[in-house]
Amino acid sequence: MSSPAPRTVITFGTFDVFHVGHLKVIERAAALGDRLVVGVSADELNLRKKGREPVFSQGERLAIVAALKPVDEVFVEESLELKRHYIQQYAADVLVMGDDWAGKFDEFGDICEVVYLARTPAISTTALIEKISGGS
Ligand code: C2G
């Protein structure tokens, strides 16, 4: 008897100034399948989207995410518009995002399951940067 095909989960993020909220979403995403693939957004994409460079470069952010136990594979997310392509390229069965993105990726429900997980409260890269730089 053949065993069922492994279930691939994909998630995306910047993961800048890596914190426990990032860890939790990655752990919970991994628990939804057998293999976790993470798209780490490119420096260029961040600059375009947020108007500032990330604190850590894409090479550093990729290395941190790739070293996590629940992560099987990482790649650079070059554009937000390429989500469908990445889901297909990595043959993902499930797309997981934090619920700050709720509803935004429902269109991919035709090719995979789309799951939004509750964000970890009271922690964000922006708040950390402000705290570290003495802002609050
Ligand atoms: N996250 C979380 N809890 C927090 C902070 C972040 O669960 N307190 C989750 C986000 O919801 C997201 C992941 O951690 O699923 C990565 O967060 P960001 O690095 O802020 O990613 P973002 O810049 O929103 O992603 O295609 C999406 C892009 O790559 C951008």
PDB file of C-alpha atoms and ligand atoms in Angstrom:
ATOM      1  CA  MET A   1       0.000   0.000   0.000  1.00  0.00           C
ATOM      2  CA  SER A   2       1.446   3.426  -0.926  1.00  0.00           C
ATOM      3  CA  SER A   3       1.586   6.131   1.741  1.00  0.00           C
ATOM      4  CA  PRO A   4      -0.291   9.388   1.133  1.00  0.00           C
ATOM      5  CA  ALA A   5       1.638  12.192  -0.638  1.00  0.00           C
ATOM      6  CA  PRO A   6       3.391  14.589   1.767  1.00  0.00           C
ATOM      7  CA  ARG A   7       1.482  17.792   2.412  1.00  0.00           C
ATOM      8  CA  THR A   8       3.467  20.914   1.538  1.00  0.00           C
ATOM      9  CA  VAL A   9       2.801  24.191   3.359  1.00  0.00           C
ATOM     10  CA  ILE A  10       4.038  27.553   2.054  1.00  0.00           C
ATOM     11  CA  THR A  11       4.230  30.856   3.890  1.00  0.00           C
ATOM     12  CA  PHE A  12       5.725  34.280   3.161  1.00  0.00           C
ATOM     13  CA  GLY A  13       7.171  37.128   5.131  1.00  0.00           C
ATOM     14  CA  THR A  14       9.955  39.622   5.624  1.00  0.00           C
ATOM     15  CA  PHE A  15      11.016  38.146   8.992  1.00  0.00           C
ATOM     16  CA  ASP A  16      13.139  41.234   9.747  1.00  0.00           C
ATOM     17  CA  VAL A  17      14.513  41.526  13.314  1.00  0.00           C
ATOM     18  CA  PHE A  18      13.307  37.961  13.865  1.00  0.00           C
ATOM     19  CA  HIS A  19      11.059  37.640  16.934  1.00  0.00           C
ATOM     20  CA  VAL A  20       8.785  35.167  18.696  1.00  0.00           C
ATOM     21  CA  GLY A  21       5.728  36.173  16.620  1.00  0.00           C
ATOM     22  CA  HIS A  22       7.638  35.055  13.528  1.00  0.00           C
ATOM     23  CA  LEU A  23       8.676  31.816  15.229  1.00  0.00           C
ATOM     24  CA  LYS A  24       5.114  31.004  16.255  1.00  0.00           C
ATOM     25  CA  VAL A  25       3.637  31.508  12.798  1.00  0.00           C
ATOM     26  CA  ILE A  26       6.378  29.302  11.332  1.00  0.00           C
ATOM     27  CA  GLU A  27       5.849  26.568  13.929  1.00  0.00           C
ATOM     28  CA  ARG A  28       2.095  26.627  13.482  1.00  0.00           C
ATOM     29  CA  ALA A  29       2.412  26.639   9.685  1.00  0.00           C
ATOM     30  CA  ALA A  30       4.738  23.614   9.829  1.00  0.00           C
ATOM     31  CA  ALA A  31       2.245  21.759  12.021  1.00  0.00           C
ATOM     32  CA  LEU A  32      -0.333  21.958   9.206  1.00  0.00           C
ATOM     33  CA  GLY A  33       1.693  19.692   6.900  1.00  0.00           C
ATOM     34  CA  ASP A  34       4.783  17.566   6.339  1.00  0.00           C
ATOM     35  CA  ARG A  35       7.063  20.048   4.598  1.00  0.00           C
ATOM     36  CA  LEU A  36       7.353  23.806   5.113  1.00  0.00           C
ATOM     37  CA  VAL A  37       8.592  26.163   2.396  1.00  0.00           C
ATOM     38  CA  VAL A  38       9.129  29.841   3.305  1.00  0.00           C
ATOM     39  CA  GLY A  39       9.304  32.761   0.879  1.00  0.00           C
ATOM     40  CA  VAL A  40      11.413  35.521   2.413  1.00  0.00           C
ATOM     41  CA  SER A  41      10.712  38.876   0.822  1.00  0.00           C
ATOM     42  CA  ALA A  42      13.513  40.507  -1.138  1.00  0.00           C
ATOM     43  CA  ASP A  43      15.173  43.727   0.058  1.00  0.00           C
ATOM     44  CA  GLU A  44      13.942  45.399  -3.114  1.00  0.00           C
ATOM     45  CA  LEU A  45      10.352  44.294  -2.447  1.00  0.00           C
ATOM     46  CA  ASN A  46      10.539  45.768   1.066  1.00  0.00           C
ATOM     47  CA  LEU A  47      11.894  49.029  -0.160  1.00  0.00           C
ATOM     48  CA  ARG A  48       9.056  49.301  -2.668  1.00  0.00           C
ATOM     49  CA  LYS A  49       6.371  48.196  -0.202  1.00  0.00           C
ATOM     50  CA  LYS A  50       7.457  49.789   3.088  1.00  0.00           C
ATOM     51  CA  GLY A  51       9.669  52.617   1.839  1.00  0.00           C
ATOM     52  CA  ARG A  52      12.658  51.509   3.909  1.00  0.00           C
ATOM     53  CA  GLU A  53      15.424  48.920   3.834  1.00  0.00           C
ATOM     54  CA  PRO A  54      15.001  46.025   6.259  1.00  0.00           C
ATOM     55  CA  VAL A  55      17.416  46.046   9.238  1.00  0.00           C
ATOM     56  CA  PHE A  56      18.799  42.675   8.152  1.00  0.00           C
ATOM     57  CA  SER A  57      19.627  41.971   4.510  1.00  0.00           C
ATOM     58  CA  GLN A  58      17.734  39.332   2.565  1.00  0.00           C
ATOM     59  CA  GLY A  59      20.778  37.026   2.772  1.00  0.00           C
ATOM     60  CA  GLU A  60      20.806  37.317   6.577  1.00  0.00           C
ATOM     61  CA  ARG A  61      17.009  36.924   6.854  1.00  0.00           C
ATOM     62  CA  LEU A  62      17.113  33.859   4.594  1.00  0.00           C
ATOM     63  CA  ALA A  63      19.927  32.305   6.664  1.00  0.00           C
ATOM     64  CA  ILE A  64      18.006  32.820   9.928  1.00  0.00           C
ATOM     65  CA  VAL A  65      14.755  31.356   8.579  1.00  0.00           C
ATOM     66  CA  ALA A  66      16.548  28.458   6.834  1.00  0.00           C
ATOM     67  CA  ALA A  67      18.237  27.487  10.118  1.00  0.00           C
ATOM     68  CA  LEU A  68      14.919  26.974  11.930  1.00  0.00           C
ATOM     69  CA  LYS A  69      14.037  23.369  12.694  1.00  0.00           C
ATOM     70  CA  PRO A  70      10.499  23.462  11.227  1.00  0.00           C
ATOM     71  CA  VAL A  71      11.689  24.965   7.903  1.00  0.00           C
ATOM     72  CA  ASP A  72      12.554  22.626   5.028  1.00  0.00           C
ATOM     73  CA  GLU A  73      13.228  25.104   2.234  1.00  0.00           C
ATOM     74  CA  VAL A  74      13.529  28.878   1.725  1.00  0.00           C
ATOM     75  CA  PHE A  75      13.518  31.099  -1.332  1.00  0.00           C
ATOM     76  CA  VAL A  76      13.498  34.829  -2.073  1.00  0.00           C
ATOM     77  CA  GLU A  77      10.040  36.295  -2.733  1.00  0.00           C
ATOM     78  CA  GLU A  78      10.781  38.824  -5.462  1.00  0.00           C
ATOM     79  CA  SER A  79       7.254  40.171  -5.950  1.00  0.00           C
ATOM     80  CA  LEU A  80       3.893  40.056  -4.190  1.00  0.00           C
ATOM     81  CA  GLU A  81       2.327  39.445  -7.592  1.00  0.00           C
ATOM     82  CA  LEU A  82       4.099  36.082  -7.996  1.00  0.00           C
ATOM     83  CA  LYS A  83       2.256  34.232  -5.199  1.00  0.00           C
ATOM     84  CA  ARG A  84       0.340  31.952  -7.582  1.00  0.00           C
ATOM     85  CA  HIS A  85       3.569  31.111  -9.391  1.00  0.00           C
ATOM     86  CA  TYR A  86       5.385  30.266  -6.119  1.00  0.00           C
ATOM     87  CA  ILE A  87       2.496  28.139  -4.826  1.00  0.00           C
ATOM     88  CA  GLN A  88       2.600  26.138  -8.054  1.00  0.00           C
ATOM     89  CA  GLN A  89       6.395  26.006  -8.267  1.00  0.00           C
ATOM     90  CA  TYR A  90       6.651  24.475  -4.775  1.00  0.00           C
ATOM     91  CA  ALA A  91       3.499  22.351  -5.269  1.00  0.00           C
ATOM     92  CA  ALA A  92       2.053  23.767  -2.059  1.00  0.00           C
ATOM     93  CA  ASP A  93      -1.135  22.234  -0.683  1.00  0.00           C
ATOM     94  CA  VAL A  94      -1.635  24.951   1.941  1.00  0.00           C
ATOM     95  CA  LEU A  95      -0.868  28.686   1.995  1.00  0.00           C
ATOM     96  CA  VAL A  96      -0.507  30.092   5.513  1.00  0.00           C
ATOM     97  CA  MET A  97      -0.368  33.792   6.442  1.00  0.00           C
ATOM     98  CA  GLY A  98      -0.932  35.812   9.591  1.00  0.00           C
ATOM     99  CA  ASP A  99      -4.380  37.317   9.925  1.00  0.00           C
ATOM    100  CA  ASP A 100      -3.081  40.818   9.165  1.00  0.00           C
ATOM    101  CA  TRP A 101      -3.453  39.424   5.631  1.00  0.00           C
ATOM    102  CA  ALA A 102      -6.945  37.953   6.219  1.00  0.00           C
ATOM    103  CA  GLY A 103      -8.966  37.743   3.010  1.00  0.00           C
ATOM    104  CA  LYS A 104      -6.096  39.019   0.856  1.00  0.00           C
ATOM    105  CA  PHE A 105      -5.145  35.652  -0.604  1.00  0.00           C
ATOM    106  CA  ASP A 106      -8.536  33.969  -0.896  1.00  0.00           C
ATOM    107  CA  GLU A 107      -8.159  33.956  -4.690  1.00  0.00           C
ATOM    108  CA  PHE A 108      -5.637  31.102  -4.360  1.00  0.00           C
ATOM    109  CA  GLY A 109      -8.322  28.861  -2.865  1.00  0.00           C
ATOM    110  CA  ASP A 110      -8.682  27.323  -6.337  1.00  0.00           C
ATOM    111  CA  ILE A 111      -5.192  25.760  -6.186  1.00  0.00           C
ATOM    112  CA  CYS A 112      -4.558  25.251  -2.453  1.00  0.00           C
ATOM    113  CA  GLU A 113      -6.068  25.583   0.986  1.00  0.00           C
ATOM    114  CA  VAL A 114      -5.674  29.127   2.387  1.00  0.00           C
ATOM    115  CA  VAL A 115      -5.251  29.496   6.156  1.00  0.00           C
ATOM    116  CA  TYR A 116      -4.863  32.720   8.172  1.00  0.00           C
ATOM    117  CA  LEU A 117      -3.409  32.348  11.669  1.00  0.00           C
ATOM    118  CA  ALA A 118      -3.978  34.830  14.495  1.00  0.00           C
ATOM    119  CA  ARG A 119      -0.990  37.132  14.928  1.00  0.00           C
ATOM    120  CA  THR A 120       0.943  36.978  18.173  1.00  0.00           C
ATOM    121  CA  PRO A 121      -0.223  40.066  20.091  1.00  0.00           C
ATOM    122  CA  ALA A 122       1.952  42.966  21.196  1.00  0.00           C
ATOM    123  CA  ILE A 123       5.090  42.267  19.174  1.00  0.00           C
ATOM    124  CA  SER A 124       6.209  43.596  15.828  1.00  0.00           C
ATOM    125  CA  THR A 125       9.413  44.467  14.004  1.00  0.00           C
ATOM    126  CA  THR A 126       8.396  48.135  13.935  1.00  0.00           C
ATOM    127  CA  ALA A 127       7.773  48.229  17.718  1.00  0.00           C
ATOM    128  CA  LEU A 128      11.114  46.474  18.342  1.00  0.00           C
ATOM    129  CA  ILE A 129      13.013  48.936  16.167  1.00  0.00           C
ATOM    130  CA  GLU A 130      11.404  51.829  18.063  1.00  0.00           C
ATOM    131  CA  LYS A 131      12.214  50.247  21.421  1.00  0.00           C
ATOM    132  CA  ILE A 132      15.822  49.454  20.521  1.00  0.00           C
ATOM    133  CA  SER A 133      16.397  52.926  19.131  1.00  0.00           C
ATOM    134  CA  GLY A 134      15.053  54.433  22.370  1.00  0.00           C
ATOM    135  CA  GLY A 135      11.756  55.642  20.897  1.00  0.00           C
ATOM    136  CA  SER A 136       9.589  54.006  23.600  1.00  0.00           C
TER     137      SER A 136
HETATM  138  N1  C2G B   1       3.404  37.679  12.469  1.00  0.00           N
HETATM  139  C1  C2G B   1       2.668  37.173  13.539  1.00  0.00           C
HETATM  140  N2  C2G B   1       2.658  37.850  14.726  1.00  0.00           N
HETATM  141  C2  C2G B   1       3.351  39.008  14.878  1.00  0.00           C
HETATM  142  C3  C2G B   1       4.104  39.524  13.807  1.00  0.00           C
HETATM  143  C4  C2G B   1       4.108  38.832  12.604  1.00  0.00           C
HETATM  144  O1  C2G B   1       2.008  36.128  13.440  1.00  0.00           O
HETATM  145  N3  C2G B   1       3.278  39.637  16.062  1.00  0.00           N
HETATM  146  C5  C2G B   1       3.393  36.948  11.202  1.00  0.00           C
HETATM  147  C6  C2G B   1       2.794  37.754  10.045  1.00  0.00           C
HETATM  148  O2  C2G B   1       1.370  37.710  10.108  1.00  0.00           O
HETATM  149  C7  C2G B   1       3.358  37.044   8.838  1.00  0.00           C
HETATM  150  C8  C2G B   1       4.741  36.583   9.353  1.00  0.00           C
HETATM  151  O3  C2G B   1       4.711  36.671  10.779  1.00  0.00           O
HETATM  152  O4  C2G B   1       2.578  35.897   8.507  1.00  0.00           O
HETATM  153  C9  C2G B   1       5.848  37.472   8.808  1.00  0.00           C
HETATM  154  O5  C2G B   1       5.573  38.805   9.172  1.00  0.00           O
HETATM  155  P1  C2G B   1       6.291  39.996   8.419  1.00  0.00           P
HETATM  156  O6  C2G B   1       7.747  39.766   8.415  1.00  0.00           O
HETATM  157  O7  C2G B   1       5.758  41.279   8.948  1.00  0.00           O
HETATM  158  O8  C2G B   1       5.803  39.727   6.937  1.00  0.00           O
HETATM  159  P2  C2G B   1       5.146  40.740   5.939  1.00  0.00           P
HETATM  160  O9  C2G B   1       6.109  41.869   5.714  1.00  0.00           O
HETATM  161  O10 C2G B   1       3.762  41.030   6.362  1.00  0.00           O
HETATM  162  O11 C2G B   1       5.095  39.822   4.607  1.00  0.00           O
HETATM  163  O12 C2G B   1       3.939  38.105   0.872  1.00  0.00           O
HETATM  164  C10 C2G B   1       3.986  38.728   2.127  1.00  0.00           C
HETATM  165  C11 C2G B   1       5.242  39.519   2.233  1.00  0.00           C
HETATM  166  O13 C2G B   1       6.341  38.652   2.191  1.00  0.00           O
HETATM  167  C12 C2G B   1       5.330  40.428   3.419  1.00  0.00           C
END
